[in-house]
Tab-separated table of C-alpha atoms in Angstrom:
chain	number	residue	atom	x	y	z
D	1	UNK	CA	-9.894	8.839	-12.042
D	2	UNK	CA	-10.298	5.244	-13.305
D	3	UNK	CA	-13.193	3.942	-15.535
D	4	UNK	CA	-14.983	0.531	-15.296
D	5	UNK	CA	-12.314	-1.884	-15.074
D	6	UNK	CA	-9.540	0.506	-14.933
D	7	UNK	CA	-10.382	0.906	-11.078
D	8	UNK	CA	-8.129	-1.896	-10.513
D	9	UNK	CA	-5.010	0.115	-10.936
D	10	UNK	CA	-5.438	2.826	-8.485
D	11	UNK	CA	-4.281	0.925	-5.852
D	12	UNK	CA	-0.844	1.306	-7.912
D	13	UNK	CA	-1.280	5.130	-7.676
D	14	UNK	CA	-1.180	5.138	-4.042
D	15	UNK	CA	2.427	4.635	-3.830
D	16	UNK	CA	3.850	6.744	-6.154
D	17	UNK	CA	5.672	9.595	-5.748
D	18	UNK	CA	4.188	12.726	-6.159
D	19	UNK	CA	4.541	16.541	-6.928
D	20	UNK	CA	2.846	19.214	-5.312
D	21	UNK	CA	2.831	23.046	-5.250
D	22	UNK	CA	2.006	25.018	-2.549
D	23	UNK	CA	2.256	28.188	-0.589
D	24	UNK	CA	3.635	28.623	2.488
D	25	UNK	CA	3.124	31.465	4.913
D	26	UNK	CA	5.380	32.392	7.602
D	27	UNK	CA	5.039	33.745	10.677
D	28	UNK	CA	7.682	36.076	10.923
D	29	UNK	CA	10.346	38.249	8.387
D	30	UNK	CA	13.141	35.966	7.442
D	31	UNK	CA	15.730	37.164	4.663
D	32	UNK	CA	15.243	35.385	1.385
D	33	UNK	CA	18.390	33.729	1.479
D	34	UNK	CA	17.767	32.122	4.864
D	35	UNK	CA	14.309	31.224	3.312
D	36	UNK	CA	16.401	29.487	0.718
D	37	UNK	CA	18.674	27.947	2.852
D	38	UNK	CA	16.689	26.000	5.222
D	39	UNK	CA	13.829	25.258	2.994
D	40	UNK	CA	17.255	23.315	0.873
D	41	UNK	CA	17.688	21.725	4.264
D	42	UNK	CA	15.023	19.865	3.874
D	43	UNK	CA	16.062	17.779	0.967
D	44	UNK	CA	16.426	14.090	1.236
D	45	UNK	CA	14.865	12.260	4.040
D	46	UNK	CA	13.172	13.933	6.717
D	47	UNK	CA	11.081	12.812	9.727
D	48	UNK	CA	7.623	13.304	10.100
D	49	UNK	CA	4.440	12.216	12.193
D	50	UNK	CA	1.173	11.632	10.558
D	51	UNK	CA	-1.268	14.747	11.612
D	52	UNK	CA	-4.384	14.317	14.033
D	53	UNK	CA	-6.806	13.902	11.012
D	54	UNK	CA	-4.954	10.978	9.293
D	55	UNK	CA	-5.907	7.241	8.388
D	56	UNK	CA	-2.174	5.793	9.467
D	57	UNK	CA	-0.652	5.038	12.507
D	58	UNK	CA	0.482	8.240	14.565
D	59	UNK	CA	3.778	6.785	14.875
D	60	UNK	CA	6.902	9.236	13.242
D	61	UNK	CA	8.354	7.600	9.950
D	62	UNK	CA	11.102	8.623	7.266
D	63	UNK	CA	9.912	10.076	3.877
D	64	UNK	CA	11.946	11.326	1.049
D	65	UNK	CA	12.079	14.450	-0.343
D	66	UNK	CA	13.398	13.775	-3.751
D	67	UNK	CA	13.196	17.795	-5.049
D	68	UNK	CA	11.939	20.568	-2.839
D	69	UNK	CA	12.175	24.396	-4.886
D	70	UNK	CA	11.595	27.740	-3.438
D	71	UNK	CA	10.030	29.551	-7.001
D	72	UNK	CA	9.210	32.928	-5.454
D	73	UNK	CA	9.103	34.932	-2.722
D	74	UNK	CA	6.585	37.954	-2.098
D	75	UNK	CA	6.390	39.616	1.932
D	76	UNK	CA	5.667	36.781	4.358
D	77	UNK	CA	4.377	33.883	1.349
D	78	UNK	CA	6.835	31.745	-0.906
D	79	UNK	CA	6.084	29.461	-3.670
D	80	UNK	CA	7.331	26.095	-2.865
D	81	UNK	CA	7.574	23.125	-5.713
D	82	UNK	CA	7.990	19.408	-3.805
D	83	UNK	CA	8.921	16.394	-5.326
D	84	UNK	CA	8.136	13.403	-2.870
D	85	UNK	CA	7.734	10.429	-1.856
D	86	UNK	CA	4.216	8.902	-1.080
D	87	UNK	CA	2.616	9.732	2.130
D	88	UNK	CA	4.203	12.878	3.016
D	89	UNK	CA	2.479	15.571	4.672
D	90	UNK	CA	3.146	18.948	2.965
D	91	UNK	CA	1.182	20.598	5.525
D	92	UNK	CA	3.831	19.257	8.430
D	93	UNK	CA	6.810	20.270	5.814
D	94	UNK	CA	5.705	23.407	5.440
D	95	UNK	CA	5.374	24.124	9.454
D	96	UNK	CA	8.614	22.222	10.156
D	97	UNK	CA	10.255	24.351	7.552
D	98	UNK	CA	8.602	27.067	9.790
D	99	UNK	CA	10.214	25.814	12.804
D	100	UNK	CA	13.490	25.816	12.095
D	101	UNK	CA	13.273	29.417	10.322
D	102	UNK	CA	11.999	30.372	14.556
D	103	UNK	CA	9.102	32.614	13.095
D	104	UNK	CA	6.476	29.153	12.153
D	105	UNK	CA	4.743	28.974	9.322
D	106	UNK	CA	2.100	26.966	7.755
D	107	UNK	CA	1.094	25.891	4.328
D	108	UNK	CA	-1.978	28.061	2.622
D	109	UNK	CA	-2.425	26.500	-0.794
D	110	UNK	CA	-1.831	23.227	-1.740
D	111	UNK	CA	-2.041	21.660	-5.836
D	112	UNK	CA	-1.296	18.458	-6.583
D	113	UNK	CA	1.072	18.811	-9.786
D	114	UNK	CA	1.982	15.078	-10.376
D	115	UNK	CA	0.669	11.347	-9.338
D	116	UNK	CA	3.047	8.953	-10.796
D	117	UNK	CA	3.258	9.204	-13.869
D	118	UNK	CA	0.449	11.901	-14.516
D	119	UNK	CA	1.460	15.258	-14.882
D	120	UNK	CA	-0.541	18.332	-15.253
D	121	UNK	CA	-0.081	17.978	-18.852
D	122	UNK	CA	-2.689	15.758	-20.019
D	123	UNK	CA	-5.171	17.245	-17.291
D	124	UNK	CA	-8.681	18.107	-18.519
D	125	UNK	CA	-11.695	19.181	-16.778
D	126	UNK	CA	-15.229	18.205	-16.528
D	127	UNK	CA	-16.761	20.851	-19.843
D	128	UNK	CA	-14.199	19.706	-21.551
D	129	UNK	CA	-15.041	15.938	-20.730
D	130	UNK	CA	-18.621	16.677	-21.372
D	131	UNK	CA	-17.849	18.476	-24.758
D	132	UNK	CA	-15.538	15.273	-25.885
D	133	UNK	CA	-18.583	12.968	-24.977
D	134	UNK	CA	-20.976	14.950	-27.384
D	135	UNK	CA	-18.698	14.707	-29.787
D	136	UNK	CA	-18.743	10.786	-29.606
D	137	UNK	CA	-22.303	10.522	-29.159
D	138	UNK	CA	-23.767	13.127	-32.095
D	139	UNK	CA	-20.860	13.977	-34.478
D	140	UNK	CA	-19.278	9.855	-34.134
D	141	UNK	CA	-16.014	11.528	-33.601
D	142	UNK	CA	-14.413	9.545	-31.420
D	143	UNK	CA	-11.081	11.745	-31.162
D	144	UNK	CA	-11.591	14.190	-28.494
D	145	UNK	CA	-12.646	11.334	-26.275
D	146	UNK	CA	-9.638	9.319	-26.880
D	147	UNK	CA	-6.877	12.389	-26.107
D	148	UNK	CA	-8.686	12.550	-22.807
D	149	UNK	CA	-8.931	9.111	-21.635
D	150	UNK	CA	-6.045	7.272	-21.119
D	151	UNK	CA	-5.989	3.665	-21.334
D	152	UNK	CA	-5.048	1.803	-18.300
D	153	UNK	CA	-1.828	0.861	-18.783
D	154	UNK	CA	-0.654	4.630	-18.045
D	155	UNK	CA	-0.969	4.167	-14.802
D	156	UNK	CA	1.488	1.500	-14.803
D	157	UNK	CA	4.454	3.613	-16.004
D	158	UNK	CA	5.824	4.039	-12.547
D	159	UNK	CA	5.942	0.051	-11.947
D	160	UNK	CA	8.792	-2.491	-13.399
D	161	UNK	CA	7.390	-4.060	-15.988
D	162	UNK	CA	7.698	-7.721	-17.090
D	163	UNK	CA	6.411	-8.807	-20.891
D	164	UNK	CA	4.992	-12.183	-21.374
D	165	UNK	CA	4.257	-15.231	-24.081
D	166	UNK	CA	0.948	-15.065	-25.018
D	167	UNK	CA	0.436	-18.667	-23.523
D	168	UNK	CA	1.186	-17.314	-20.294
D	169	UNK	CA	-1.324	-14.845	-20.200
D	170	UNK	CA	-4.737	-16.453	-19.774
D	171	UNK	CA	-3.447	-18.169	-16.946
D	172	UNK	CA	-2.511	-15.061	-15.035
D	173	UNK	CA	-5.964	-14.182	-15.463
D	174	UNK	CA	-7.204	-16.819	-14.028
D	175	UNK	CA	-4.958	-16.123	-10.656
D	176	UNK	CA	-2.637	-17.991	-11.596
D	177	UNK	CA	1.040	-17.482	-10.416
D	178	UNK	CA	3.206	-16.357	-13.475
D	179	UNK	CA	6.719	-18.808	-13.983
D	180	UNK	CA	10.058	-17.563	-15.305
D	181	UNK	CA	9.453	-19.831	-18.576
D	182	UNK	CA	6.341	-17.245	-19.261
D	183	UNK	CA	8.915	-14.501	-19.518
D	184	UNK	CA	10.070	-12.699	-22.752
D	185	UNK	CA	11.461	-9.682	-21.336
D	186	UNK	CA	11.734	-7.671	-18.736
D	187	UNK	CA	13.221	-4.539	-16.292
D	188	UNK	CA	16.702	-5.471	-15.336
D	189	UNK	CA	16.542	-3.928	-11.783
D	190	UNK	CA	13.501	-5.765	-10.366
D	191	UNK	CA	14.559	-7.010	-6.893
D	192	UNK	CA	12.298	-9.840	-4.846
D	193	UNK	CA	9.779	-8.539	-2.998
D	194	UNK	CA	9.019	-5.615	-5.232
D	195	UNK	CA	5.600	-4.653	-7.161
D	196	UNK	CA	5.788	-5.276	-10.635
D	197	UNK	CA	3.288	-5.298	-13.622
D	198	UNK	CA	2.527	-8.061	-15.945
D	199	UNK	CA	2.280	-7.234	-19.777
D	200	UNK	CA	1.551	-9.032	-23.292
D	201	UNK	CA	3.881	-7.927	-25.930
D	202	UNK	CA	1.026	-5.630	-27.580
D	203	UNK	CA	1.626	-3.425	-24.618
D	204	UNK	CA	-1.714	-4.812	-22.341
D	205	UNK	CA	-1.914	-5.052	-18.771
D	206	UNK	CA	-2.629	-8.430	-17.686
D	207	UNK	CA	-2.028	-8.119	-14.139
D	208	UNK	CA	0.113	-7.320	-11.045
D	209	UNK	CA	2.089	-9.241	-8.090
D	210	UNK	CA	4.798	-8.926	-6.120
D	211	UNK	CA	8.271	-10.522	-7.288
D	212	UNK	CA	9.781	-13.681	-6.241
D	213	UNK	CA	12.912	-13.437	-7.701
D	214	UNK	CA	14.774	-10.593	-9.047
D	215	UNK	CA	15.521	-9.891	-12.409
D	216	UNK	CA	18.875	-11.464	-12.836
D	217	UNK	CA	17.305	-15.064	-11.870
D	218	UNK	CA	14.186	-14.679	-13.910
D	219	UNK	CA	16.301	-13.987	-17.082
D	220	UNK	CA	17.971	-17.172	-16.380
D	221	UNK	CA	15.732	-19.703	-14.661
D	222	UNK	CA	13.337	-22.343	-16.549
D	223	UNK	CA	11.374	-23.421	-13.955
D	224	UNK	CA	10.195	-21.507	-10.437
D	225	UNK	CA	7.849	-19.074	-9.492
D	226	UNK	CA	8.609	-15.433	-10.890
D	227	UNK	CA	5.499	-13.362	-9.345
D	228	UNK	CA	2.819	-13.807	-7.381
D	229	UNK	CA	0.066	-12.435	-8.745
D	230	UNK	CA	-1.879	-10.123	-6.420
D	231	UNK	CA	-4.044	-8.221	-8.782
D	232	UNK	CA	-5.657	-9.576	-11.985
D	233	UNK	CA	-6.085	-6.760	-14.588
D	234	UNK	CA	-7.156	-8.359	-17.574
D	235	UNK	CA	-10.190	-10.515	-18.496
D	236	UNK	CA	-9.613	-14.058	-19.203
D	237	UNK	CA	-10.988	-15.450	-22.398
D	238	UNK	CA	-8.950	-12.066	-24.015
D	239	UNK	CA	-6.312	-14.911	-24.591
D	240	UNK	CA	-7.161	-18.387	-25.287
D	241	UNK	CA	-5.932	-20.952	-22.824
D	242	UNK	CA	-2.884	-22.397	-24.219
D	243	UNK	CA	-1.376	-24.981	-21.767
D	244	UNK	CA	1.726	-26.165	-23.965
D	245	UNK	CA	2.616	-29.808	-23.638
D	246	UNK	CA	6.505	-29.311	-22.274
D	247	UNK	CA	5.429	-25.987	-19.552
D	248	UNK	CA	3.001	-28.074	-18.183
D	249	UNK	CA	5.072	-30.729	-17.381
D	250	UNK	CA	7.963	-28.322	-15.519
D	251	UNK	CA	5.168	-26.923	-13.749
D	252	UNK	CA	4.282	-29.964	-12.426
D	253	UNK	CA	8.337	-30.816	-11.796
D	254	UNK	CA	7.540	-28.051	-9.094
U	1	UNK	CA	13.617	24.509	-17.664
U	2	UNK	CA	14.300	22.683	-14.416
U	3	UNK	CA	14.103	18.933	-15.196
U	4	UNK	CA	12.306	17.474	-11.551
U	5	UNK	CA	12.477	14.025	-11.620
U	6	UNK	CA	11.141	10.991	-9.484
U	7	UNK	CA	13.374	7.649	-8.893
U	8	UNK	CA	10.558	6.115	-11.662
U	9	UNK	CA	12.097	8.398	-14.401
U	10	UNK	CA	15.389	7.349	-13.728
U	11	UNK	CA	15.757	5.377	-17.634
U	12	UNK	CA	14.953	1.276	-17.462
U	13	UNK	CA	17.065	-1.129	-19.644
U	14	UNK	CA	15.297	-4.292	-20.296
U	15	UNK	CA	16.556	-8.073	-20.449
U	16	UNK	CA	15.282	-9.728	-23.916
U	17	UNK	CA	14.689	-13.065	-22.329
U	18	UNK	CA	13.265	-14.948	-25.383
U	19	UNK	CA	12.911	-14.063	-28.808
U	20	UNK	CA	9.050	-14.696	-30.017
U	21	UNK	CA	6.390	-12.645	-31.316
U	22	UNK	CA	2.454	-12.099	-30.645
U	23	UNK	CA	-0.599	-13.307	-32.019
U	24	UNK	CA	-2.628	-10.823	-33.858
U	25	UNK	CA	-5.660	-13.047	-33.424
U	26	UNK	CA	-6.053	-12.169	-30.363
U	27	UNK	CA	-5.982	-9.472	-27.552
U	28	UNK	CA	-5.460	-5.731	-28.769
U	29	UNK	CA	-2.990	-2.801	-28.050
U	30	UNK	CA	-3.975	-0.279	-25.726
U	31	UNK	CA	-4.650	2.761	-27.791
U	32	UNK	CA	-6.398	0.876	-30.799
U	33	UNK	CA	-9.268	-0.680	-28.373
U	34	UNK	CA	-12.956	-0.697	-29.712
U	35	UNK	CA	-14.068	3.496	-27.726
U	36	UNK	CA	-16.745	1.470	-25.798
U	37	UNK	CA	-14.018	-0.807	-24.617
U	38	UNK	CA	-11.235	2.116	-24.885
U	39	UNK	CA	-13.341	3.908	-22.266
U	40	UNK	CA	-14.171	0.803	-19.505
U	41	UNK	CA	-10.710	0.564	-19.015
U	42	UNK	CA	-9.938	4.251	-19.439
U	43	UNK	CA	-8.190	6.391	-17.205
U	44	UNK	CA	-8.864	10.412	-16.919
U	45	UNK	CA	-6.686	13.279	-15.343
U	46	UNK	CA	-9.186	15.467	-14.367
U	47	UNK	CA	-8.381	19.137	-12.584
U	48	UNK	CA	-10.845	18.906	-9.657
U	49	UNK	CA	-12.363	22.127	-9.000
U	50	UNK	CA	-12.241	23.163	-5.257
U	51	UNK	CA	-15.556	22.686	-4.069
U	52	UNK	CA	-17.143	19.379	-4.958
U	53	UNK	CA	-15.803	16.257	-2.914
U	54	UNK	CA	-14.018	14.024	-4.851
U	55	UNK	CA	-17.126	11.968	-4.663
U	56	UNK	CA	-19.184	14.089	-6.046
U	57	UNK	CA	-16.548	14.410	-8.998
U	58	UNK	CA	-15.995	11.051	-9.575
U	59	UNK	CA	-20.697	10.780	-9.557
U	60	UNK	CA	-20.381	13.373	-12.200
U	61	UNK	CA	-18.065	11.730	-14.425
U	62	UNK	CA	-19.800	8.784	-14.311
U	63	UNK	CA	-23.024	10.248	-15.516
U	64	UNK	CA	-21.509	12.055	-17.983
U	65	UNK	CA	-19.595	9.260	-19.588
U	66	UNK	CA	-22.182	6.370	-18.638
U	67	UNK	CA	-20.233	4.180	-16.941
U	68	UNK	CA	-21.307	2.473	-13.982
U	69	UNK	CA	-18.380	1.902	-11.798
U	70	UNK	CA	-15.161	4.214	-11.219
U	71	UNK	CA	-13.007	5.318	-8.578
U	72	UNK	CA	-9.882	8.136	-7.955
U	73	UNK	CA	-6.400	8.202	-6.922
U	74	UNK	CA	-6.652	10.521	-3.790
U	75	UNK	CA	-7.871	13.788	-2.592
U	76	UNK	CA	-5.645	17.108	-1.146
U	77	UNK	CA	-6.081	17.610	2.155
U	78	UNK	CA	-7.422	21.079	3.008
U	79	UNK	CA	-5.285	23.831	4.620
U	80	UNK	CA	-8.181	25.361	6.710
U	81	UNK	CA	-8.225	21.953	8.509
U	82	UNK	CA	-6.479	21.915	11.933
């Protein structure tokens, strides 16, 4: 969940991959082995259609499976531990897996173990979130509060990152477009046309766009367009407007 | 332990474009923010409990941490549904 201004970054949650848990029941007796077997089948891209009660388009589309685990079996039920990618329907895995055993099957529990880069590891709950508050407001400890909440930026993990000059940045926020001349460093496998996330060199978010270049020509290019900023993250005035004599002019070169 | 891993864990090397440095005037890192501030642009993995629309959840949290806007990452759908 994302607080205040941090609501911006969901939408980069959305297509991450993700990790779920669930049960699935079959229909019939199947040996443990062929369990095994098929349910392995089932790594790496597989087919599926949207179900009845979806937002998307009915139409069928590829997903990938990047890790699918049979933990346990007990009777008819078996643990199953999915790593995917965004948008797939464990409920339609679960009775595909079904259909090619013969018997069916069909998922009974379902956990969400990962989003992205959140794990169950730094999960909390709401007593706990309520006790950490207390703390804040009557004891001034501010501690509890600050192992809970995460600051923005860890929602970026998942996203090539690209660090700026501080004269860059209040421009950005501004909706600006961000130049390869802004650029101090960056991911080397960034490709055009990918999602990336904007950064000051003390680690902040400052925004997010898609790329116009990949990584290799925005290491070595003075002039151009970089990323097109989609997604403004950080408030301007955080960094002073600093229009430098020499970028200006290349900008205006454009 | 099984490692399970996502293409975003695969390891990133970076490009050191320029060599400069940041202003201490200005702007702050992530985890030293001011709590008020720390907490508008916060972020919090909570363990839904199975009842309660995610609605609901996200109302609660609200209230309890006094903020006045906030929104979640997507909800499970149910297995009882058809």
């Amino acid at each position: 969940m994302a607080l205040e201004s941090a609501t911006k970054v969901v939408q980069a949650l959305l297509p991450a991959g993700k990790e779920y848990v669930c049960v699935i029941r079959l229909h019939g007796d199947v040996s443990e082995s062929r369990l095994r077997e098929v349910v392995n089948e089932f790594a790496g891209q597989i087919y599926q259609r949207p179900p009845l009660r979806s937002s998307v388009k009915r139409r069928v589309r590829i997903r990938e499976i990047y890790y699918i685990e049979l933990n346990e079996v007990e009777g008819r039920n078996g643990l199953l531990r999915v790593g995917c990618e965004a948008g797939t329907y464990i409920r339609k895995l679960c009775h595909d897996i079904g259909e090619v055993l013969g018997c069916g099957a069909h998922m009974r529990e379902l956990r969400r173990t990962r989003t992205g880069p959140f794990k169950e590891d730094t999960i909390t709950n709401l007593y706990d979130l309520v006790d950490a508050y207390h703390f804040w407001k009557e004891d001034g400890d501010e501690s509890f509060l600050r192992k809970i909440i995460q600051p923005m930026e860890n929602a970026l993990e998942h996203i090539p990152k690209i660090f700026i000059r501080d004269s860059a940045v209040d421009s950005l926020c501004h909706g600006a477009n961000l130049t390869a001349p802004g650029i101090v460093k960056l991911e080397s496998e960034i490709k055009a046309g990918d999602l990336v996330s904007i950064f000051t060199l003390k680690n902040e978010a400052v925004a997010l766009g898609i790329a116009k270049m990949s990584s290799q020509e925005m290491y070595t290019s003075n002039h151009g367009v970089a990323v097109e900023i989609n997604r403004v993250l950080m408030e301007p005035g955080t960094y002073p407007p600093m229009w430098k004599k020499h970028d200006r002019s290349e900008e205006a070169e454009e | 332990m099984v490692e399970r891993f996502l293409p975003s864990d695969k390891k990133r090397e970076m490009l050191q474009k320029a060599n400069v440095v940041t202003n201490p005037e200005y702007g702050t890192p992530p985890n030293e923010r001011q709590i008020e501030d720390y907490i508008k642009n916060g972020i919090v993995n909570i363990d839904k409990p199975p009842g309660p629309t995610s609605h609901e959840v996200v109302s609660w949290v609200k209230k309890i941490l006094n903020v006045k806007k906030a929104g979640h990452a997507g909800t499970l759908e149910l297995p009882s549904e058809a």
